[in-house]
PDB file of C-alpha atoms in Angstrom:
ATOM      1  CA  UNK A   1      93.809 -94.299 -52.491  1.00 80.00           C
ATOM      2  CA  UNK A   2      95.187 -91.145 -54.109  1.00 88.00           C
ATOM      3  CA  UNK A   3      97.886 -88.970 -52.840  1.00 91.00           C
ATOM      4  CA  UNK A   4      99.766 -85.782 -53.089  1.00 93.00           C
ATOM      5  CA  UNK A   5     103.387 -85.873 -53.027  1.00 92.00           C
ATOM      6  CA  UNK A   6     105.209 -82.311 -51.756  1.00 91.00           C
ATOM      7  CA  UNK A   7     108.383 -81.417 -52.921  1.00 91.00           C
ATOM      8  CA  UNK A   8     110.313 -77.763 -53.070  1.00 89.00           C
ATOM      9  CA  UNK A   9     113.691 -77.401 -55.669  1.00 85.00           C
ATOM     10  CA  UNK A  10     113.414 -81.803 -55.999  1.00 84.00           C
ATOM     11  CA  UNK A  11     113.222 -82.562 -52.437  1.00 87.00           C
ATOM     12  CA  UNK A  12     110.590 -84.730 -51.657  1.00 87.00           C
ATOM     13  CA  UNK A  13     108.891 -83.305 -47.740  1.00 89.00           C
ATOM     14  CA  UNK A  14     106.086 -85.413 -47.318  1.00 88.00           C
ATOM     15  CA  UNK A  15     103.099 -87.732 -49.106  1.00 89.00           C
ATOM     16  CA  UNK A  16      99.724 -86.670 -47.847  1.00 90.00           C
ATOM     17  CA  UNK A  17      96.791 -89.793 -48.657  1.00 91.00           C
ATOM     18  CA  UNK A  18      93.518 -88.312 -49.917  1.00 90.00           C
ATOM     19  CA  UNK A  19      91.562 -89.612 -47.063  1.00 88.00           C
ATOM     20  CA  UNK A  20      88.982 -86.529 -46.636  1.00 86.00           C
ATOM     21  CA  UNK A  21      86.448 -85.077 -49.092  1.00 86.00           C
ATOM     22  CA  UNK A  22      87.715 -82.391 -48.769  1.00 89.00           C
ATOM     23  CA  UNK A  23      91.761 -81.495 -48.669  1.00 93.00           C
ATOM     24  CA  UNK A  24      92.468 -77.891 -47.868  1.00 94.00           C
ATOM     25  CA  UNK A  25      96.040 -76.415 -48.850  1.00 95.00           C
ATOM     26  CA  UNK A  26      97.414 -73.169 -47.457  1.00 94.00           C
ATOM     27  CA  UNK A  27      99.759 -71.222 -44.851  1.00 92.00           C
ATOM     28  CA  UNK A  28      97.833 -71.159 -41.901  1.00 92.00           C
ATOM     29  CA  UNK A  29      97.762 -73.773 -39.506  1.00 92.00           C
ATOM     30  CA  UNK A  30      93.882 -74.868 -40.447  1.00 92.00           C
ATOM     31  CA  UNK A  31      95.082 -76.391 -43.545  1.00 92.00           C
ATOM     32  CA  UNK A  32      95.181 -80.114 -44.089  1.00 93.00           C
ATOM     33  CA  UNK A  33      98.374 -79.406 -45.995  1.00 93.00           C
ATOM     34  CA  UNK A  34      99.994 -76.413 -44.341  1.00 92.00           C
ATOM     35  CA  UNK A  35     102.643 -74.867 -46.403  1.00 92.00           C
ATOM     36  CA  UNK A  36     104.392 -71.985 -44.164  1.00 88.00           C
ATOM     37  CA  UNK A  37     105.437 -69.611 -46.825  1.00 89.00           C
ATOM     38  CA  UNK A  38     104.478 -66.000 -47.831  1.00 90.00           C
ATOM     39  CA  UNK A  39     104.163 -66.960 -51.197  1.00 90.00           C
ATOM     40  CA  UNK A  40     101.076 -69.312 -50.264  1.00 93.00           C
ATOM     41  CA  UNK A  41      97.877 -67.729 -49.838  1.00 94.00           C
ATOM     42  CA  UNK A  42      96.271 -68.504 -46.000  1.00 94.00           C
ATOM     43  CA  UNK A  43      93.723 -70.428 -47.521  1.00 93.00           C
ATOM     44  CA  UNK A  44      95.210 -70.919 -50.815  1.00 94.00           C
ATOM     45  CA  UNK A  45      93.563 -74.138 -52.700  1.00 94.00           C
ATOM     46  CA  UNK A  46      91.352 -77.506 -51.826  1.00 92.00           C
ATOM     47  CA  UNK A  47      91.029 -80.972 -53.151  1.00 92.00           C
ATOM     48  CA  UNK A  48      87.674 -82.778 -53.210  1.00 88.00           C
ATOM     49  CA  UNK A  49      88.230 -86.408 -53.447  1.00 86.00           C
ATOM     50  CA  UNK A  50      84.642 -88.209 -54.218  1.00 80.00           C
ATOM     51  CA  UNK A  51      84.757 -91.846 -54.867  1.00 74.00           C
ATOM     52  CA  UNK A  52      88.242 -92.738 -57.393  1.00 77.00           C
ATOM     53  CA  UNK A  53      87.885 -88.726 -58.681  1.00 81.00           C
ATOM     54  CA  UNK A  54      89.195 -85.900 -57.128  1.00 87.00           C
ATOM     55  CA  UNK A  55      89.429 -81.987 -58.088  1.00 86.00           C
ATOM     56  CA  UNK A  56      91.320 -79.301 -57.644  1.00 91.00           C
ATOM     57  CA  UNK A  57      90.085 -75.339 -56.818  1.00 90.00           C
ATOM     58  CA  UNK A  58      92.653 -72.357 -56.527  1.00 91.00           C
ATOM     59  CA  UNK A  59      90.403 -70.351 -53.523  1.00 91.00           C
ATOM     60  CA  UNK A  60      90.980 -67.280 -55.335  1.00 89.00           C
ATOM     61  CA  UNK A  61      94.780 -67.192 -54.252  1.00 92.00           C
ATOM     62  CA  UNK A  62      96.776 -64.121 -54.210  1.00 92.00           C
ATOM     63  CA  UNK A  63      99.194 -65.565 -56.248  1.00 93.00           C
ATOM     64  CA  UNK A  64      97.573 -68.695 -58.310  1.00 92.00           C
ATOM     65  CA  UNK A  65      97.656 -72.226 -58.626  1.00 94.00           C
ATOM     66  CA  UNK A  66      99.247 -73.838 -61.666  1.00 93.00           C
ATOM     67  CA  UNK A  67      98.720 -77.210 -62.759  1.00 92.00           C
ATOM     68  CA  UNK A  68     101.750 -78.552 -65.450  1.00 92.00           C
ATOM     69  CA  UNK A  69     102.783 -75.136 -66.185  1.00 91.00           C
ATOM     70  CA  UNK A  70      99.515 -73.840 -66.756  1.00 90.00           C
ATOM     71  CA  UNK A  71      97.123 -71.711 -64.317  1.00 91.00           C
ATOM     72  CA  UNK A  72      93.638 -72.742 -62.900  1.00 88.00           C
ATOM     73  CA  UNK A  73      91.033 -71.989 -61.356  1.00 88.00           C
ATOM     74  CA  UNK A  74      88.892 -75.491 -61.364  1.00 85.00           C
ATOM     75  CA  UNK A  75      91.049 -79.083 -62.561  1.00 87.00           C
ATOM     76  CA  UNK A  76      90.424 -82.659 -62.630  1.00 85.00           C
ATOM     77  CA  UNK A  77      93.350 -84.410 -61.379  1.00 89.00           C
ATOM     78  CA  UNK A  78      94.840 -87.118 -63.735  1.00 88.00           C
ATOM     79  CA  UNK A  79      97.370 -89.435 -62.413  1.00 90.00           C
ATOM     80  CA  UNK A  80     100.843 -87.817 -62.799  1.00 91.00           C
ATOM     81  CA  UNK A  81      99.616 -84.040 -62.844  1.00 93.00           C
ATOM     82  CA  UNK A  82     101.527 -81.786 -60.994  1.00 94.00           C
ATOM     83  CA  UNK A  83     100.077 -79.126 -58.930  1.00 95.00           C
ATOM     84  CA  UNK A  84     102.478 -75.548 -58.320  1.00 94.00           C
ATOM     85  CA  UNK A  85     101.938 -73.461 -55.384  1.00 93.00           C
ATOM     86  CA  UNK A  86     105.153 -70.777 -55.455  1.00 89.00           C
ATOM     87  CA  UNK A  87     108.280 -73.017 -55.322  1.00 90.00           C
ATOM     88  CA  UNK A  88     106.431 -75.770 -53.979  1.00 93.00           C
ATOM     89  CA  UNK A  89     104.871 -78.948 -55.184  1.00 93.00           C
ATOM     90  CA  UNK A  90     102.408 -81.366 -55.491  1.00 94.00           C
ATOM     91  CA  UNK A  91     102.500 -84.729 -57.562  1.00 93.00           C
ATOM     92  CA  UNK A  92      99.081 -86.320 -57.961  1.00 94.00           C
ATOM     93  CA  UNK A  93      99.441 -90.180 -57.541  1.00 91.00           C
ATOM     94  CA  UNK A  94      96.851 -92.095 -57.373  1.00 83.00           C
ATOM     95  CA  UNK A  95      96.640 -96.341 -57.716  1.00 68.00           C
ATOM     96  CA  UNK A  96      93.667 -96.359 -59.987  1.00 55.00           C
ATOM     97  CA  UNK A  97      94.413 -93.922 -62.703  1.00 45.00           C
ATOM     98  CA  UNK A  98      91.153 -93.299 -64.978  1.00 37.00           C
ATOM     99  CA  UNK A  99      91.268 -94.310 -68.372  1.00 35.00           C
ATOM    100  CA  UNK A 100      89.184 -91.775 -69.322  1.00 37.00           C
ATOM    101  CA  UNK A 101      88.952 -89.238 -66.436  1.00 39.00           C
ATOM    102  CA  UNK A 102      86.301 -87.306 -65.442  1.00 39.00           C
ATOM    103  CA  UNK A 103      84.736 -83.972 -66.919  1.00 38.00           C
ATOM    104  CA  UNK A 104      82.625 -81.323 -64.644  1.00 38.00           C
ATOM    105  CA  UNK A 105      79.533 -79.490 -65.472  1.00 39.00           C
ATOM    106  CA  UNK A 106      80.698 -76.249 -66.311  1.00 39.00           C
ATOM    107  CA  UNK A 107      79.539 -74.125 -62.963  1.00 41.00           C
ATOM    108  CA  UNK A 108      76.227 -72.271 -63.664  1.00 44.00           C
ATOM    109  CA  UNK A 109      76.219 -68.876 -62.293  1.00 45.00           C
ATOM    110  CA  UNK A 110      73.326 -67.841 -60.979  1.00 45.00           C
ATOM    111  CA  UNK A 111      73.144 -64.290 -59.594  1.00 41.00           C
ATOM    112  CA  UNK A 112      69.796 -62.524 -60.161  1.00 40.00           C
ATOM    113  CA  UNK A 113      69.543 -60.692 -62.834  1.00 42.00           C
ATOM    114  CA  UNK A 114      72.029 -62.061 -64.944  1.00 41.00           C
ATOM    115  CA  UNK A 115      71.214 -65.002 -67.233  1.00 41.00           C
ATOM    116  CA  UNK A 116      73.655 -68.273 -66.742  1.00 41.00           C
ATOM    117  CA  UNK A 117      76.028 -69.349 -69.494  1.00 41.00           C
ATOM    118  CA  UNK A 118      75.543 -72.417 -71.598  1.00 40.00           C
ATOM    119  CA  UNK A 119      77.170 -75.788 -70.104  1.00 40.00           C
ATOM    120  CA  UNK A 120      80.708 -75.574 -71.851  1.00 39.00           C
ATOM    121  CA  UNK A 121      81.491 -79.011 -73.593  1.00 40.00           C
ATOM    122  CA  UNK A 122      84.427 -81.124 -71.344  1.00 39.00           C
ATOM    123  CA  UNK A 123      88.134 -80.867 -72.400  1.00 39.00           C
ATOM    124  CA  UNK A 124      87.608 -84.678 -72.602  1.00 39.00           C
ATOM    125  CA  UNK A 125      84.707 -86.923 -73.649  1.00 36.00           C
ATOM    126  CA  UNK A 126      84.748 -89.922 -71.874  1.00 38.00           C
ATOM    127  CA  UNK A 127      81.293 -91.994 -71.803  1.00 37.00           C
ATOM    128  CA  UNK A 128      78.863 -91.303 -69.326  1.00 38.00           C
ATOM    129  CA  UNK A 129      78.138 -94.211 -66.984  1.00 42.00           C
ATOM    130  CA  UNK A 130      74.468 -95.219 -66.576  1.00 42.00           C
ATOM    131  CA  UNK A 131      72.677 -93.159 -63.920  1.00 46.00           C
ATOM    132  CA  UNK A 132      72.063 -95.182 -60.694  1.00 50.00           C
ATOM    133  CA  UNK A 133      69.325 -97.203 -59.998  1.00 52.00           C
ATOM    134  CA  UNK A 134      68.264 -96.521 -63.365  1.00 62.00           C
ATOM    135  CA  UNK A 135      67.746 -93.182 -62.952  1.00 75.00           C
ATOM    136  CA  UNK A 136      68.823 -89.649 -64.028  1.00 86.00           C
ATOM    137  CA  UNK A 137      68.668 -86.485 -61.598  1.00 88.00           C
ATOM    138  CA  UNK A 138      68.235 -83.294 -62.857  1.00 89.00           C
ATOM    139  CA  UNK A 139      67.229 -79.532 -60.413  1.00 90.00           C
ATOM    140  CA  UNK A 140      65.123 -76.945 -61.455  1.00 89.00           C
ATOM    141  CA  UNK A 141      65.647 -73.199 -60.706  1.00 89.00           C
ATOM    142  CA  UNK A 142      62.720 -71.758 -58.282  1.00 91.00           C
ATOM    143  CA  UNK A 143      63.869 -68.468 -58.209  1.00 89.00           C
ATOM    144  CA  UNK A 144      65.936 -65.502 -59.513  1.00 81.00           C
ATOM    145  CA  UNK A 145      66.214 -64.667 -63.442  1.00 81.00           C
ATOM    146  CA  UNK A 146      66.245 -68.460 -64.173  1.00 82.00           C
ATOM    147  CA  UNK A 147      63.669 -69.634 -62.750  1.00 85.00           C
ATOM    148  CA  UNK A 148      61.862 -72.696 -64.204  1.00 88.00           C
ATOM    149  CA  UNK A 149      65.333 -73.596 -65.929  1.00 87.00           C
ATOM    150  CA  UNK A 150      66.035 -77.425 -65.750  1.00 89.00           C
ATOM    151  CA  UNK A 151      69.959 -78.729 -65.647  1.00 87.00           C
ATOM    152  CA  UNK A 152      70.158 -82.451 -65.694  1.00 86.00           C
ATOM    153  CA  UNK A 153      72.645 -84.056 -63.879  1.00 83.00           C
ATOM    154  CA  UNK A 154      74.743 -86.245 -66.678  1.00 80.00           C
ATOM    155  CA  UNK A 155      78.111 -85.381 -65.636  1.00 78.00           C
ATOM    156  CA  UNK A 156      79.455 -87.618 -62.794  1.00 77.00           C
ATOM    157  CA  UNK A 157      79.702 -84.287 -61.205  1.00 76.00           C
ATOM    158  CA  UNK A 158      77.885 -81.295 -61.454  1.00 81.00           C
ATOM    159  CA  UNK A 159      79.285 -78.008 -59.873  1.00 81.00           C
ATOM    160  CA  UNK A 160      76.707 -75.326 -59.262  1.00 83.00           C
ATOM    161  CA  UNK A 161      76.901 -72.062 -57.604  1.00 81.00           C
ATOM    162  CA  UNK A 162      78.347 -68.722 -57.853  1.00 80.00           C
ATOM    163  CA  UNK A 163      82.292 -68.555 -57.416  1.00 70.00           C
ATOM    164  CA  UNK A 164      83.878 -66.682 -55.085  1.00 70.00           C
ATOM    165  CA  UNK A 165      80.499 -66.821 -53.612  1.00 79.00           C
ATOM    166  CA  UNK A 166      79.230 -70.221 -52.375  1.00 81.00           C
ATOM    167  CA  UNK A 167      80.048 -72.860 -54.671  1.00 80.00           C
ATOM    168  CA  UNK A 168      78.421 -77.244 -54.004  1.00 83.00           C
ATOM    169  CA  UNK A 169      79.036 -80.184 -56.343  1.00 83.00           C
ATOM    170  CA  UNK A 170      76.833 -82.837 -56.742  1.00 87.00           C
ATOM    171  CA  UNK A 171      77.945 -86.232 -57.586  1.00 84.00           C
ATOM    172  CA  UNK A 172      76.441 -88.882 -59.271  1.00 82.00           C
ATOM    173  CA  UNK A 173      76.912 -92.172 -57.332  1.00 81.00           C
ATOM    174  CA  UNK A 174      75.965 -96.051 -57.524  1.00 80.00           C
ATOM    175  CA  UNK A 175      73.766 -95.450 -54.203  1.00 82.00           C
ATOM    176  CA  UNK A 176      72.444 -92.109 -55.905  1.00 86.00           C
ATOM    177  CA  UNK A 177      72.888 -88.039 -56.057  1.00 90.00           C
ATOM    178  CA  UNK A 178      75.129 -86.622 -52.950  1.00 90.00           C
ATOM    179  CA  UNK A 179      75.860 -82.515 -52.606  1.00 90.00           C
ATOM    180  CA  UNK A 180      78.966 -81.607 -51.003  1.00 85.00           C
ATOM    181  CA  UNK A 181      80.387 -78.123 -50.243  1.00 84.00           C
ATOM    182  CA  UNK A 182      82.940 -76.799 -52.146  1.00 78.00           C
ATOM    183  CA  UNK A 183      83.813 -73.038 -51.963  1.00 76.00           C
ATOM    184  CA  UNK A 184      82.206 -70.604 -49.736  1.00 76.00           C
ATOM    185  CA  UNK A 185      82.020 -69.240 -45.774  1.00 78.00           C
ATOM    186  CA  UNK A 186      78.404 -70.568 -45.636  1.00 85.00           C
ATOM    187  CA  UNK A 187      77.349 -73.881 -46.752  1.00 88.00           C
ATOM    188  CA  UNK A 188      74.230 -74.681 -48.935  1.00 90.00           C
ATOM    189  CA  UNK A 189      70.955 -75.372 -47.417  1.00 93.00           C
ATOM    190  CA  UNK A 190      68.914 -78.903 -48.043  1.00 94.00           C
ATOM    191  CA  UNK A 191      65.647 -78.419 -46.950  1.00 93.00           C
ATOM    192  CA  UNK A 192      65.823 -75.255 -44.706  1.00 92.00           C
ATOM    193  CA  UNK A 193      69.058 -76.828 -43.339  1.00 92.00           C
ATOM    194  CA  UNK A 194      72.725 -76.643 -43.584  1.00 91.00           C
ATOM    195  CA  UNK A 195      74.949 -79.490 -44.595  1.00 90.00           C
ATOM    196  CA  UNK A 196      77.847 -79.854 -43.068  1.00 84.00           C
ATOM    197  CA  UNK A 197      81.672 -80.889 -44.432  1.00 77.00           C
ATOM    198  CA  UNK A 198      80.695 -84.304 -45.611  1.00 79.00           C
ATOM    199  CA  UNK A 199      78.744 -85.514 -48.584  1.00 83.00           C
ATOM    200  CA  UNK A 200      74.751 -85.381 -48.006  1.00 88.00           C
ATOM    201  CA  UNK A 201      72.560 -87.544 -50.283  1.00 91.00           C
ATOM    202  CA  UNK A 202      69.871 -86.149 -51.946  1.00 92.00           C
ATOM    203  CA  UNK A 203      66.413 -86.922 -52.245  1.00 91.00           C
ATOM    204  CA  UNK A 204      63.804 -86.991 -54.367  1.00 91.00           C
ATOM    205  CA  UNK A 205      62.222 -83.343 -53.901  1.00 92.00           C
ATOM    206  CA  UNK A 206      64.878 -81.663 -52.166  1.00 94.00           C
ATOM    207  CA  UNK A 207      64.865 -77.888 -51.967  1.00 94.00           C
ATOM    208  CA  UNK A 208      68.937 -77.160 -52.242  1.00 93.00           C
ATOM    209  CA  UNK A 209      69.646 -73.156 -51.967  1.00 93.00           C
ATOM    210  CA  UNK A 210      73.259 -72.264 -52.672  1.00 90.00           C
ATOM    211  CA  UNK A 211      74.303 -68.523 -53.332  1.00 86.00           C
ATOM    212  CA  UNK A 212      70.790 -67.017 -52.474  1.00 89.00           C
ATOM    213  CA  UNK A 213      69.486 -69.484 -55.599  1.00 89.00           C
ATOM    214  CA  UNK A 214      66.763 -71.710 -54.434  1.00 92.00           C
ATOM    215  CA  UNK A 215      66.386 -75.328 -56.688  1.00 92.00           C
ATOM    216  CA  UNK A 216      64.601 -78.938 -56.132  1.00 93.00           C
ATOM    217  CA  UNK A 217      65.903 -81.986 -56.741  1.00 94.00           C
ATOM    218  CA  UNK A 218      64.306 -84.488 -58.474  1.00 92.00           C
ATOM    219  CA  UNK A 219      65.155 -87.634 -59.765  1.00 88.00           C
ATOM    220  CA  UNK A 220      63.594 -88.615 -63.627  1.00 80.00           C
ATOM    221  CA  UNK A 221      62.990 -92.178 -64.376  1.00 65.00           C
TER     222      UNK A 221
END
């Protein structure tokens, strides 16, 4: 299982296991990992852990997240990286470090009216793995400026959304496609209803709406 390690000026203060999807990181007393200190935002970053990969997102932090020395806004964490909040912090460690690593789908913006950017290609370029089951999901836009636009799912995750906004990631599983809630007050809609903190398969046909943006999920043999 991967971990975080805290430490402020060399002095290690505690290891904190990656047992949730979803690892929040600020000053108030909410957070997962509460770090009581006016240079840390109240809600200042999150971790989503899915499967042997896990992410980082700055939640639009007052004053940033850096990850070795350099600031971000959306990282996959590699064994050894080291994530700076202020004076403060954090050693990713985890027991099966990836070969490889993972790359994300570049987020697709999709307010109305404006026409969403091209994938960018991954840092990295590690092999896909084969779809599961054989099979390769992909959503279609129903509505807004992009609608009828296809994105298949090829990454092992896929983030989609509108940042700042309402932001989901879907992963790509051996049991199959599961959305989970990444940045946002509200969470996304599956079928007319919310999902809630925890990962929510998908199904064949799906209607997903995240950030007013209405798609369906489908799966392509």
């Amino acid at each position: 299982m991967a971990k975080l390690i805290l430490s402020m000026d060399g002095l290690v203060l505690k290891e904190i296991a990656l047992s949730k999807e979803r690892t929040t990181i600020g000053r108030r007393p909410s957070n997962d990992i509460q770090i009581d200190n006016l240079a840390i935002s109240g809600e200042h970053a999150a971790v989503v852990t899915i499967l042997n990969d896990s992410f980082l997102e700055d939640l639009n932090s007052t004053n940033g997240t850096l990850v070795n020395g350099q600031p971000v806004k959306k990282h996959f964490l590699k064994n050894g990286d080291v994530v700076e909040l202020g004076k403060y912090k954090l050693k990713f460690i985890t027991e099966q470090a990836a070969a490889g690593g993972a790359a994300y789908e570049k987020s697709v913006g999709m307010a109305p009216g404006r026409a969403a950017p091209s994938p960018a290609p991954a840092a990295a370029a590690p092999q896909s793995a084969p779809p599961p089951s054989g099979v390769l999901g992909a959503v279609q836009i129903l509505n807004g400026a992009n609608a009828g636009r296809e994105l298949e799912m090829v990454k092992p995750l896929t983030t989609l959304g509108k940042p700042g906004v309402q932001v989901a990631v879907i992963a790509r599983r051996p049991q199959g496609y599961f959305i989970t809630h990444v940045e946002g007050a509200k969470f996304p809609t599956v079928n007319g209803q919310a999902i809630d903190a925890q990962a929510r398969p998908l199904k064949d046909h799906d209607v997903i709406e995240i950030a007013g943006i209405k798609m369906e999920f489908f799966v392509k043999a």
